[in-house]
mmCIF file of C-alpha atoms and ligand atoms in Angstrom:
data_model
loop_
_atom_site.group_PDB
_atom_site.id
_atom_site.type_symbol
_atom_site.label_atom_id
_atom_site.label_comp_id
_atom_site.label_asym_id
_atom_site.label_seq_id
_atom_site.Cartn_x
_atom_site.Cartn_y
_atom_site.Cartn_z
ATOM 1 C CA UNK A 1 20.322 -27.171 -31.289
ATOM 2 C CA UNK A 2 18.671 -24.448 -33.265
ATOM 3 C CA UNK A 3 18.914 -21.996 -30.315
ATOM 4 C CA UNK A 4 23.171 -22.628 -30.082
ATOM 5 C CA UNK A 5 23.171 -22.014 -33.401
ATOM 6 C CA UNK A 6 20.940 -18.380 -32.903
ATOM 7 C CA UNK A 7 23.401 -17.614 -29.768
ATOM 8 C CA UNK A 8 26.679 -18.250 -32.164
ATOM 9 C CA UNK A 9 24.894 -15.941 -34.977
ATOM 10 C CA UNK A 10 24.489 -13.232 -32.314
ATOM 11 C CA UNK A 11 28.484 -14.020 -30.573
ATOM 12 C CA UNK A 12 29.549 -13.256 -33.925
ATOM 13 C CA UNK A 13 26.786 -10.031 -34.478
ATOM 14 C CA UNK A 14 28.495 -9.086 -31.301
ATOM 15 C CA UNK A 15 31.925 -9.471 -33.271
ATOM 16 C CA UNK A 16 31.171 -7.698 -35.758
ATOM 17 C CA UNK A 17 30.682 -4.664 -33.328
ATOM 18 C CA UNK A 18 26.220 -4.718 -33.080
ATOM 19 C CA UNK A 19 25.476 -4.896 -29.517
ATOM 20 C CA UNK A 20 22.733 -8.236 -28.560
ATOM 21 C CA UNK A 21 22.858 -10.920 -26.067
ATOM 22 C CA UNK A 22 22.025 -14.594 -26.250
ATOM 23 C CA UNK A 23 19.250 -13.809 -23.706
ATOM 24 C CA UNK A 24 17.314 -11.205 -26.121
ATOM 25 C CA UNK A 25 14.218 -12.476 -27.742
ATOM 26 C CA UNK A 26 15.389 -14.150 -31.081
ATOM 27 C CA UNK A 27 13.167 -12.557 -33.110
ATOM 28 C CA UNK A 28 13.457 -9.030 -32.112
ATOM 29 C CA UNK A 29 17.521 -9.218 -32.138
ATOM 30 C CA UNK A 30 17.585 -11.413 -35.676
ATOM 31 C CA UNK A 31 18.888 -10.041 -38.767
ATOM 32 C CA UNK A 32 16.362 -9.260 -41.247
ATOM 33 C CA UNK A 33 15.963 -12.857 -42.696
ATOM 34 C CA UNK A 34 14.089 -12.647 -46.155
ATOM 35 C CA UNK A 35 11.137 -15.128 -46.339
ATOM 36 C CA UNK A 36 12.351 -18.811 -45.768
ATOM 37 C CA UNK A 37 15.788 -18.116 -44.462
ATOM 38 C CA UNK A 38 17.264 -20.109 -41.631
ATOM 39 C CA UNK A 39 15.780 -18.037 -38.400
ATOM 40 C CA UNK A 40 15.561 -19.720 -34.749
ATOM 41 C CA UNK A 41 12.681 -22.283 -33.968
ATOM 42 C CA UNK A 42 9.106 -21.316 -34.465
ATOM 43 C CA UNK A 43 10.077 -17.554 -34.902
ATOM 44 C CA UNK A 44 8.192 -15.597 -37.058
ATOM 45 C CA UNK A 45 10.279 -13.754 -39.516
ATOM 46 C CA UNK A 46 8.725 -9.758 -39.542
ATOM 47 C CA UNK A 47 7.697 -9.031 -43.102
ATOM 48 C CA UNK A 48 9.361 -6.109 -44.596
ATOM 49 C CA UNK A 49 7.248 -2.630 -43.986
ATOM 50 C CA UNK A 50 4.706 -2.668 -46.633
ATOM 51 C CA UNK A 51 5.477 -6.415 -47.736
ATOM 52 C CA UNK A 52 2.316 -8.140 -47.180
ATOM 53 C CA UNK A 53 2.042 -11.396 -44.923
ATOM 54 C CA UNK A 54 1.167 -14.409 -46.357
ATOM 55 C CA UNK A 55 -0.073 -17.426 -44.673
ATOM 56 C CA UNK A 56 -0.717 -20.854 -46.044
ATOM 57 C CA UNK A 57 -3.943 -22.674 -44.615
ATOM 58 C CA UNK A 58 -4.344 -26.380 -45.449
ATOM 59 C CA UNK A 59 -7.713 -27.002 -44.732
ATOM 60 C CA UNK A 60 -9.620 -30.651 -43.630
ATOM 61 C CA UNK A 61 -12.697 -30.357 -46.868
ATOM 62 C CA UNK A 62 -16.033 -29.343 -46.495
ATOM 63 C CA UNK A 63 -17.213 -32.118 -45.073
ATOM 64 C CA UNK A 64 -19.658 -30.221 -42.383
ATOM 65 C CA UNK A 65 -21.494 -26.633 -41.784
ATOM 66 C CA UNK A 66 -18.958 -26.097 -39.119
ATOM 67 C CA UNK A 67 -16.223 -26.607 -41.908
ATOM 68 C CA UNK A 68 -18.013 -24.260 -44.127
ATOM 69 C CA UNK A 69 -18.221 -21.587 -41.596
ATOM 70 C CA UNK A 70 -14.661 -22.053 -40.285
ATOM 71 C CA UNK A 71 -13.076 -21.137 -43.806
ATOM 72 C CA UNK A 72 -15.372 -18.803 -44.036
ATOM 73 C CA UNK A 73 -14.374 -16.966 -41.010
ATOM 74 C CA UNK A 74 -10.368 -17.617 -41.771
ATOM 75 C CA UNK A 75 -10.749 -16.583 -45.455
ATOM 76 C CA UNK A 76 -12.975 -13.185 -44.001
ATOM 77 C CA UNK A 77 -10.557 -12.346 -41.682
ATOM 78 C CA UNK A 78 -7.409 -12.409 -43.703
ATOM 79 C CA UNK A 79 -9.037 -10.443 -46.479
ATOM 80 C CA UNK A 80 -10.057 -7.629 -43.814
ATOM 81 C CA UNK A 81 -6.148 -7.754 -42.190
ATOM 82 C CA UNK A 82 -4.680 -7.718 -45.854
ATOM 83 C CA UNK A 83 -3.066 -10.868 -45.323
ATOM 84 C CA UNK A 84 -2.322 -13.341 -48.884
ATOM 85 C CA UNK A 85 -4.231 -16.185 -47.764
ATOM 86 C CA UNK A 86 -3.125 -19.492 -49.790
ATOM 87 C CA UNK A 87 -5.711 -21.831 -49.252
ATOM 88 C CA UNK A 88 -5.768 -25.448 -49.839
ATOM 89 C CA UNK A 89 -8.595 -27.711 -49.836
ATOM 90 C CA UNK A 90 -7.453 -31.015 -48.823
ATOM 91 C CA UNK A 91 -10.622 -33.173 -49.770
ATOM 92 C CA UNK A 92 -10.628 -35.259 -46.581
ATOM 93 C CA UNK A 93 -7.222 -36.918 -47.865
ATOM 94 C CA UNK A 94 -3.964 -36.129 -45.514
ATOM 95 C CA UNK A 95 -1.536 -36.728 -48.222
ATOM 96 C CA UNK A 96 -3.234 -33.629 -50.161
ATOM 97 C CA UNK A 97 -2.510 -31.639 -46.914
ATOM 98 C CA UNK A 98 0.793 -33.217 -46.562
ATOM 99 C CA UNK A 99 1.662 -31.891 -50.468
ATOM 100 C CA UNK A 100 -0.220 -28.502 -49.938
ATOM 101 C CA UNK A 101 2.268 -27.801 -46.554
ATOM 102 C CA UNK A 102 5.258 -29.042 -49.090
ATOM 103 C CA UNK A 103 4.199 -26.674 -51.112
ATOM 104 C CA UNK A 104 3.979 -23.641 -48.799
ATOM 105 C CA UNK A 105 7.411 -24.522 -47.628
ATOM 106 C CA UNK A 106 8.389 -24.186 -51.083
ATOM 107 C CA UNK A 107 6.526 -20.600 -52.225
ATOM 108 C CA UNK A 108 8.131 -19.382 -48.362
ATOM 109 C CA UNK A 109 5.359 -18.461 -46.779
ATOM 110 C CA UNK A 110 5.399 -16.800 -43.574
ATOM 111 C CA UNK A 111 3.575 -18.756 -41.538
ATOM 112 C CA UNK A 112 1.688 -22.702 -42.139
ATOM 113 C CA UNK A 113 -1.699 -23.130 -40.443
ATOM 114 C CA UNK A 114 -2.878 -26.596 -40.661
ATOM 115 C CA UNK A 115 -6.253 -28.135 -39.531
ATOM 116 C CA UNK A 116 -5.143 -31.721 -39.628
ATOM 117 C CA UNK A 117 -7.545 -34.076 -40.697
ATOM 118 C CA UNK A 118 -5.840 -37.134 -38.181
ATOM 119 C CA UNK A 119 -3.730 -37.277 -35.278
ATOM 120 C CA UNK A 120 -0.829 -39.393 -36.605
ATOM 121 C CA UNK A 121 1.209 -38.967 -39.618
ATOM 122 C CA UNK A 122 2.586 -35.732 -39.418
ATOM 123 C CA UNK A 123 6.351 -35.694 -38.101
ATOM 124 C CA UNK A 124 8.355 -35.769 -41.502
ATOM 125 C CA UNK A 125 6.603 -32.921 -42.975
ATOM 126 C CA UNK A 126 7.138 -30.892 -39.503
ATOM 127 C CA UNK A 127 10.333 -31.549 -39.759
ATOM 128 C CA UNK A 128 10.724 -30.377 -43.189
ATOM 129 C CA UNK A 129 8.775 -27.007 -42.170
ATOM 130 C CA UNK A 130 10.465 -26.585 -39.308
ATOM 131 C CA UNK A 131 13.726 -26.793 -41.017
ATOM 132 C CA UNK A 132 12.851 -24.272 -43.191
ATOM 133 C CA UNK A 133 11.849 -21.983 -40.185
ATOM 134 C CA UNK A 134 8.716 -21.595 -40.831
ATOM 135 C CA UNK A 135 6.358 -21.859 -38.111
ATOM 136 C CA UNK A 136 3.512 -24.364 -37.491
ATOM 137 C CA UNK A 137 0.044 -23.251 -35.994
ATOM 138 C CA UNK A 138 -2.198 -26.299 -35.632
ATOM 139 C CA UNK A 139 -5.686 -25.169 -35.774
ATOM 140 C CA UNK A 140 -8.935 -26.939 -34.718
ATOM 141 C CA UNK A 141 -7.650 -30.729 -34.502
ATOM 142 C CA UNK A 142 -4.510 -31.663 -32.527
ATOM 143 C CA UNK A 143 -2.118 -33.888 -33.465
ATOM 144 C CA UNK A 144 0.394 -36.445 -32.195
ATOM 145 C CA UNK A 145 3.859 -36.105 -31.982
ATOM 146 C CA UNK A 146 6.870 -37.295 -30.322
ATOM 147 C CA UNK A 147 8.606 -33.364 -30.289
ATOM 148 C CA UNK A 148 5.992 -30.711 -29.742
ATOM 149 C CA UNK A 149 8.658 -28.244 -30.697
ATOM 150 C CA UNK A 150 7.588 -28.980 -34.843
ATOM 151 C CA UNK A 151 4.540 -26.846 -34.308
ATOM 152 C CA UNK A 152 4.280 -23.136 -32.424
ATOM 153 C CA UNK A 153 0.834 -24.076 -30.785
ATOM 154 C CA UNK A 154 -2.595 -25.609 -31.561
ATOM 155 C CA UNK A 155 -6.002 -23.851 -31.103
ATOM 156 C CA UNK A 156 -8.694 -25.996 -30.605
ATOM 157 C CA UNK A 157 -11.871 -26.950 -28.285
ATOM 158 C CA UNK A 158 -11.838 -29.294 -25.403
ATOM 159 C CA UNK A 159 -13.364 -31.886 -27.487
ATOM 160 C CA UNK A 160 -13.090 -34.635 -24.693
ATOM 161 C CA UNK A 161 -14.871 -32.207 -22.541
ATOM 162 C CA UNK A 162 -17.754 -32.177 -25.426
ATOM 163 C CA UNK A 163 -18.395 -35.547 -25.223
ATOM 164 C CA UNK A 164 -18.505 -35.722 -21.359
ATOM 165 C CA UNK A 165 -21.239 -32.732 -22.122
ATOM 166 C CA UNK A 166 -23.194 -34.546 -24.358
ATOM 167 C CA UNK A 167 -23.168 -37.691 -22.111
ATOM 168 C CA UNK A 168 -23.967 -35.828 -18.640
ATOM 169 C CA UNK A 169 -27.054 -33.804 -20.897
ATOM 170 C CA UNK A 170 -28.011 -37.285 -21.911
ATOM 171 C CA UNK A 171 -28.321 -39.201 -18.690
ATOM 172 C CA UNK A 172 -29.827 -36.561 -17.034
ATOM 173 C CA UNK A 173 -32.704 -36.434 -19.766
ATOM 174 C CA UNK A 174 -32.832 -40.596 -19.791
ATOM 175 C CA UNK A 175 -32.762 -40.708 -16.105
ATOM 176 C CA UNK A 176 -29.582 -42.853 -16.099
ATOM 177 C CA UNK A 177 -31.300 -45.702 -18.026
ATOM 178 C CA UNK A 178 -31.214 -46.564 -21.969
ATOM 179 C CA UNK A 179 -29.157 -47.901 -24.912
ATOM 180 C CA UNK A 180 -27.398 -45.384 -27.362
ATOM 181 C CA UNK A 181 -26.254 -45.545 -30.711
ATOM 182 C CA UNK A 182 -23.175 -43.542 -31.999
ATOM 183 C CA UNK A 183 -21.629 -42.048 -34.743
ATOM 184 C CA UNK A 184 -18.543 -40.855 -34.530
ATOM 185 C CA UNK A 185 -16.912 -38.460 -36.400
ATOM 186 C CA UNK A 186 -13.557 -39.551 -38.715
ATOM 187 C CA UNK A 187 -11.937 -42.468 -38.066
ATOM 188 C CA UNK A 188 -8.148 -41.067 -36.391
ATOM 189 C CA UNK A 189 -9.330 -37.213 -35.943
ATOM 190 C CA UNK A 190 -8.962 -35.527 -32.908
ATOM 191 C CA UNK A 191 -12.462 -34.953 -32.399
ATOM 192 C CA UNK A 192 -13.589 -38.518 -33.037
ATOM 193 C CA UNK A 193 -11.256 -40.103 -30.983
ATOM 194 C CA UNK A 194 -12.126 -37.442 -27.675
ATOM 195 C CA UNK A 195 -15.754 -37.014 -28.314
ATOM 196 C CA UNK A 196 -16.077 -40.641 -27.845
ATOM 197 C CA UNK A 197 -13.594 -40.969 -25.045
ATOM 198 C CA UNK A 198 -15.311 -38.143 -22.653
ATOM 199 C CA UNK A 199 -18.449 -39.577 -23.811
ATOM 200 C CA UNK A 200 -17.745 -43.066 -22.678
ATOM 201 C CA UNK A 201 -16.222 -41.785 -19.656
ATOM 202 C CA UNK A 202 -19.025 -39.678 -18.222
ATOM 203 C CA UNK A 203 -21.794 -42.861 -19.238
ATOM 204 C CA UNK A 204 -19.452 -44.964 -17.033
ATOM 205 C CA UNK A 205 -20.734 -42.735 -13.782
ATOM 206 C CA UNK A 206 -24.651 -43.974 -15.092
ATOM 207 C CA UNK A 207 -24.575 -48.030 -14.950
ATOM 208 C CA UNK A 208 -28.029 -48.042 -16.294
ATOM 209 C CA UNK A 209 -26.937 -46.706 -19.551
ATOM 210 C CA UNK A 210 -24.832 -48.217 -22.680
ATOM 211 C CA UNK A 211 -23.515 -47.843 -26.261
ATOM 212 C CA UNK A 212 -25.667 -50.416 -27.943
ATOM 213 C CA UNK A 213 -23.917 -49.462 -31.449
ATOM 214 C CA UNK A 214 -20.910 -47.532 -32.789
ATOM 215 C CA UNK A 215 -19.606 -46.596 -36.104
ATOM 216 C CA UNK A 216 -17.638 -44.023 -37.910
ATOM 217 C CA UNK A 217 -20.188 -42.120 -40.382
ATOM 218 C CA UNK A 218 -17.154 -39.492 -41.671
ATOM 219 C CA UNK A 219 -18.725 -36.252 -40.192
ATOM 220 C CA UNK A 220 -21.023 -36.434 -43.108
ATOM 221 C CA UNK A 221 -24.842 -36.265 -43.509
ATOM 222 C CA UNK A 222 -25.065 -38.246 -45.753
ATOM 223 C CA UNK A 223 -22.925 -41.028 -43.830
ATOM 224 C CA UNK A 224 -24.941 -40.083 -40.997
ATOM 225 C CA UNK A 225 -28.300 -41.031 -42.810
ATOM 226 C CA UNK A 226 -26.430 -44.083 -44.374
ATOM 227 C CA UNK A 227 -25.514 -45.402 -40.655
ATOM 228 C CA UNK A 228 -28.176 -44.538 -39.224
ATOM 229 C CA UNK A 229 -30.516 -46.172 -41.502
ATOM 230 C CA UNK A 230 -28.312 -49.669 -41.011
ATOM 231 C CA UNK A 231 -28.415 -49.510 -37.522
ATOM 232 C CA UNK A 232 -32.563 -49.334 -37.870
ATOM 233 C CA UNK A 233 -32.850 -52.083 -39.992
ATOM 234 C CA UNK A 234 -30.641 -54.359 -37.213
ATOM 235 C CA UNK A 235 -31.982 -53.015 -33.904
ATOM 236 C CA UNK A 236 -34.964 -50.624 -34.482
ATOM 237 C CA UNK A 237 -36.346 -51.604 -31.305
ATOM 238 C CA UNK A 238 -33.972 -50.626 -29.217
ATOM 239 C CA UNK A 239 -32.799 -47.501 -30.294
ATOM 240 C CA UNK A 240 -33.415 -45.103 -27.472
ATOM 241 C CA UNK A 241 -30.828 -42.207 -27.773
ATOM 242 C CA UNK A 242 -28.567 -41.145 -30.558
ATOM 243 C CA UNK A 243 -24.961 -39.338 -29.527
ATOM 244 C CA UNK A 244 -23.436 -38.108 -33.208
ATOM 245 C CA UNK A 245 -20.238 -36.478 -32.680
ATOM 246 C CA UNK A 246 -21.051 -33.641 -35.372
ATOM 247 C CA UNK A 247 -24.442 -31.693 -36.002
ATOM 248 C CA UNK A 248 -24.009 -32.835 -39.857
ATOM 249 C CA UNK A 249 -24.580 -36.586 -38.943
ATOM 250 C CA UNK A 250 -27.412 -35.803 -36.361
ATOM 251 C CA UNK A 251 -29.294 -34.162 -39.412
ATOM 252 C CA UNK A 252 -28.632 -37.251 -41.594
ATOM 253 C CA UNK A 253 -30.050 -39.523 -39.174
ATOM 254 C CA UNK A 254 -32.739 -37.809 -38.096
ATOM 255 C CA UNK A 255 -33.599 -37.716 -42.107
ATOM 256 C CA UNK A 256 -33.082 -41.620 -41.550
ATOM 257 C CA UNK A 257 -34.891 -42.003 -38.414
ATOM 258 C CA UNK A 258 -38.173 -39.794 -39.860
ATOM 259 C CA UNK A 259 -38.223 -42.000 -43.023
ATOM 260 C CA UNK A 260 -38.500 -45.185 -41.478
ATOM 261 C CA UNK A 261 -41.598 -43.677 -39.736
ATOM 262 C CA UNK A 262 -39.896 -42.764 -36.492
ATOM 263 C CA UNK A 263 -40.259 -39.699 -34.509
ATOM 264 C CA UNK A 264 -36.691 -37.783 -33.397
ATOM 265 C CA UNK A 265 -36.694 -35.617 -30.723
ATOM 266 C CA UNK A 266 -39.756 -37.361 -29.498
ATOM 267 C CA UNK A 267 -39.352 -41.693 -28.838
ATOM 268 C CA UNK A 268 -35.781 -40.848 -30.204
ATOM 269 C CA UNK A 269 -33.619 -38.351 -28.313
ATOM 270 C CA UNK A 270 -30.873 -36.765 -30.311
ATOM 271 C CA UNK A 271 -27.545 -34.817 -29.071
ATOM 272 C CA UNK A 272 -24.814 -34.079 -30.963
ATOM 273 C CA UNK A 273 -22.036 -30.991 -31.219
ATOM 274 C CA UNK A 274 -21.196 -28.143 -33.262
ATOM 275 C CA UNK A 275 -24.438 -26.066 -32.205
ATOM 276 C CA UNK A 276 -24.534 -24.474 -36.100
ATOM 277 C CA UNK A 277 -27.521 -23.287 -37.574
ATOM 278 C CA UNK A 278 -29.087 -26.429 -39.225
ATOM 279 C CA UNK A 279 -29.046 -27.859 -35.377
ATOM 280 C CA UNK A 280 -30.990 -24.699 -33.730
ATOM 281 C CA UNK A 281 -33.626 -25.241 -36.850
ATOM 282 C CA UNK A 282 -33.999 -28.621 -35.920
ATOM 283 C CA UNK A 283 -34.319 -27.820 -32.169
ATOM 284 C CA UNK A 284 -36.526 -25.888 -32.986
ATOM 285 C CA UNK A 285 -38.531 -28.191 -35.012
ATOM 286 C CA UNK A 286 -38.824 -30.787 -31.790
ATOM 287 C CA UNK A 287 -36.638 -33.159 -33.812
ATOM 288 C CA UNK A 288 -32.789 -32.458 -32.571
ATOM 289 C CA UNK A 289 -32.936 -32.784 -28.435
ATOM 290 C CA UNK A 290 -29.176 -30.660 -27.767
ATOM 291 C CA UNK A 291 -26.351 -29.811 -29.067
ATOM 292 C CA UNK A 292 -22.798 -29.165 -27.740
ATOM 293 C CA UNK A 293 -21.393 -25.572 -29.068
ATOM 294 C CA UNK A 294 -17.756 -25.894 -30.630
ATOM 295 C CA UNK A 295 -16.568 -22.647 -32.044
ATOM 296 C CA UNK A 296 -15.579 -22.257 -35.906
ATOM 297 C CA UNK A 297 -14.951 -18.695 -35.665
ATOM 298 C CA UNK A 298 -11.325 -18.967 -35.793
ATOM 299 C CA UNK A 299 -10.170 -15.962 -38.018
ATOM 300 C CA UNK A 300 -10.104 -13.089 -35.246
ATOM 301 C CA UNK A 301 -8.198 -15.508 -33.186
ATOM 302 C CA UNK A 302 -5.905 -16.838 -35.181
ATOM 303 C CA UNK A 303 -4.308 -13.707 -37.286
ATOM 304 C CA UNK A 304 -4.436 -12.100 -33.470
ATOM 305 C CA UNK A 305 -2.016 -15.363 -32.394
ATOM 306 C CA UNK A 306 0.331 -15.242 -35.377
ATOM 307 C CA UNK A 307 0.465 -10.895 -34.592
ATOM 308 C CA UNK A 308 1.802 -12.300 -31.504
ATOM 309 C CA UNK A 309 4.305 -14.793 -32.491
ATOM 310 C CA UNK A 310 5.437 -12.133 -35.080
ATOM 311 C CA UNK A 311 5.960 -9.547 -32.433
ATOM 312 C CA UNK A 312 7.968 -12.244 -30.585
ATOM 313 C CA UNK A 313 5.880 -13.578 -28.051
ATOM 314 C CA UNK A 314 6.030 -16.493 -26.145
ATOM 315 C CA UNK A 315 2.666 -18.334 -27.162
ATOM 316 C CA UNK A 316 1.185 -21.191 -25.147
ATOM 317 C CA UNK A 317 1.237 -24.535 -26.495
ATOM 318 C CA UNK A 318 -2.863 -25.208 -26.397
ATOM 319 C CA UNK A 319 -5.130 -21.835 -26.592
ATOM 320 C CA UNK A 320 -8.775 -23.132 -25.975
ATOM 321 C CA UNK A 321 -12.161 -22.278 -27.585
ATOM 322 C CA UNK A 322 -14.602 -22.384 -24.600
ATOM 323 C CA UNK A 323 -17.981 -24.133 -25.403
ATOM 324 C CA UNK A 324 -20.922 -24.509 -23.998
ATOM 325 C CA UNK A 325 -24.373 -26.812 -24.656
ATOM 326 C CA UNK A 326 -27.757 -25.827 -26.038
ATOM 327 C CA UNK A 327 -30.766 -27.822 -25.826
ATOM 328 C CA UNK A 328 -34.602 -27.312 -27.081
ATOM 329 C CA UNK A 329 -35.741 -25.288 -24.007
ATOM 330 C CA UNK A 330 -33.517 -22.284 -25.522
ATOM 331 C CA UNK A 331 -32.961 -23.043 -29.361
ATOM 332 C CA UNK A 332 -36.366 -20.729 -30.821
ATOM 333 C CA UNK A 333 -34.901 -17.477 -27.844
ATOM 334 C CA UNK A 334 -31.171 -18.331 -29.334
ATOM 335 C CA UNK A 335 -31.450 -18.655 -33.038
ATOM 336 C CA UNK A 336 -31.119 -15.694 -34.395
ATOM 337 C CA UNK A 337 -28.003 -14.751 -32.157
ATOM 338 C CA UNK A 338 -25.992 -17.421 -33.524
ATOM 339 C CA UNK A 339 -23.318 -16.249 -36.030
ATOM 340 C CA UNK A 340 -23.017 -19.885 -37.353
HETATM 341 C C1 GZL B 401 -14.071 -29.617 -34.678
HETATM 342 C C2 GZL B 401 -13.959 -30.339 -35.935
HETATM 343 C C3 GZL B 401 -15.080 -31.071 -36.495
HETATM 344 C C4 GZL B 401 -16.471 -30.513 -36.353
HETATM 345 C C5 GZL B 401 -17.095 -31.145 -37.525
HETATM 346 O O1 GZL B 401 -13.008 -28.867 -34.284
HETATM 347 O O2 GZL B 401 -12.738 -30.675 -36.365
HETATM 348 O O3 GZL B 401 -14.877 -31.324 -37.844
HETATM 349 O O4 GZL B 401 -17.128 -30.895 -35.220
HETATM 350 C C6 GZL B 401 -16.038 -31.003 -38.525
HETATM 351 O O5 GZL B 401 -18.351 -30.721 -37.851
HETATM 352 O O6 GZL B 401 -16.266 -31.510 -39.733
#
């Protein structure tokens, strides 16, 4: 629809006497569009020379370290590129990112980055951004949607290939036999719903081994200590293993584990994912057994992707973080590498 529309614009360019073709890159071959005008799907309109770019990132919270060091590294990078970063701090609430993307829409930015707190829930406002013309870039969590034209593409880590990480570091260290307790991340986010699914999936290969106990704890420490201290008082005994989808809640239950006179790390092993700094200290400490590396250190990558899509390229729909796992036998040689 949008694209007939972009090869009448350039039929009647070509009326008008300018030379073009249907088949020319949209965005090289479209008239200079001001900020917010009408421009073919998911094209970047180029800012004027010595207009500055401005990109509107609603952001999940600061729920975690990770999410700390993510903004961080967005917020760092813009500042160095001379990019207007508008920032917006969702609080964990998807109809504060839902307004805060309304509201970009309505300042016309030049380009929407989201980091969507839940899969679902997202089509109307796409829709509404993409009618605009002004491109999507998902970033960190995916989404689900029934037209994956409403966003340009989504950068992100494997996450169900975390989980089967965690699970294949786990059986290996339990020789295939044990019960597990979990705590998974927010209830409908990307990396809840995948971390547990590669999880489960890899444990299915080890017979010997089960999920004795499961429950959301937010990504939080504190909801990680608060779980993790009910799941004590029911079933002390048989907590073997904890698998905590995010570093964060490790931390909190280890907290929870140590108070009730337990040792973690030792007759409690511990893996969990993120691999920031608080999870190498604890490593290092003997109380945090692994931890599965997912990348915050989006900035470089993502003003390098919207260059691209503003120079007209064709981007691909997923662009992966590669990760990789971490346990005790390298934390104290690895430490002071990590940028996180
Ligand atoms: C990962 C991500 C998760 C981190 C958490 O991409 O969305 O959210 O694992 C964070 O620590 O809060």
């Amino acid at each position: 629809m949008t694209g007939r529309i972009w090869c009448l614009t350039i039929v009647l360019t070509l009326l008008l006497g300018s030379s073009g073709g249907c088949e020319q890159k949209a965005t090289t071959d479209a008239p200079s569009a001001g900020k917010g005008q009408q421009t073919p799907e998911n094209a970047a309109t180029p800012t004027a020379a010595g207009e500055k770019l401005v990109v509107g990132f609603s952001q999940v919270g600061a729920e975690s370290a990770w999410r700390t060091a993510e903004t961080t590294s967005i917020k760092d990078e813009a500042a160095k590129r001379g990019v207007e970063l508008k920032f917006a701090d969702a609080q964990g609430k998807q109809a504060n990112q839902i307004k805060a993307v309304r509201s970009f829409i309505a300042q016309h930015v030049d380009v929407i980055v989201i980091a969507p707190i839940v899969e679902t829930g997202w089509e109307p406002v796409l829709r509404e951004a993409q009618r605009a013309a002004v491109p999507v870039i998902l970033i960190d969590r995916g989404i689900q949607v029934s037209d994956d034209s409403l966003y340009t593409t989504l950068i992100a880590s494997d996450f169900v290939e975390e989980g089967r990480m965690a699970a294949e570091w786990l059986a290996q260290k339990m020789g295939g036999q044990g019960e597990i307790v979990e705590l998974q991340g927010t209830t409908g986010a990307a990396p809840a719903i995948d971390r547990q699914k590669g999880f489960a999936e890899e444990l299915a290969k080890h017979p010997g081994m089960k999920i004795a106990k499961t429950q959301s704890a937010d990504f939080t420490r504190a909801k990680g200590k608060e779980v993790m201290e009910a799941f004590i008082k029911s079933d002390r005994e048989h907590i073997q293993a904890v698998y905590a989808h995010n570093d964060d809640m490790a931390l909190g239950a280890i907290q929870a584990l140590e108070e009730a006179g337990m040792h973690p790390g030792k007759d409690v092993i511990l893996v969990s994912i993120d691999a920031v700094r608080g999870a190498f200290e604890a490593m290092v400490a003997g109380k945090l057994n692994a931890t599965v590396e997912c990348n915050p250190l989006f900035g470089p990558i993502l003003f390098d992707t919207i260059e691209k899509l503003r120079a007209g390229a064709t981007l691909p729909k997923y662009i992966k973080n590669e990760d990789r796992l971490f346990d005790q036998s390298v934390a104290a040689e690895v430490i002071d590498s990590r940028e996180y």
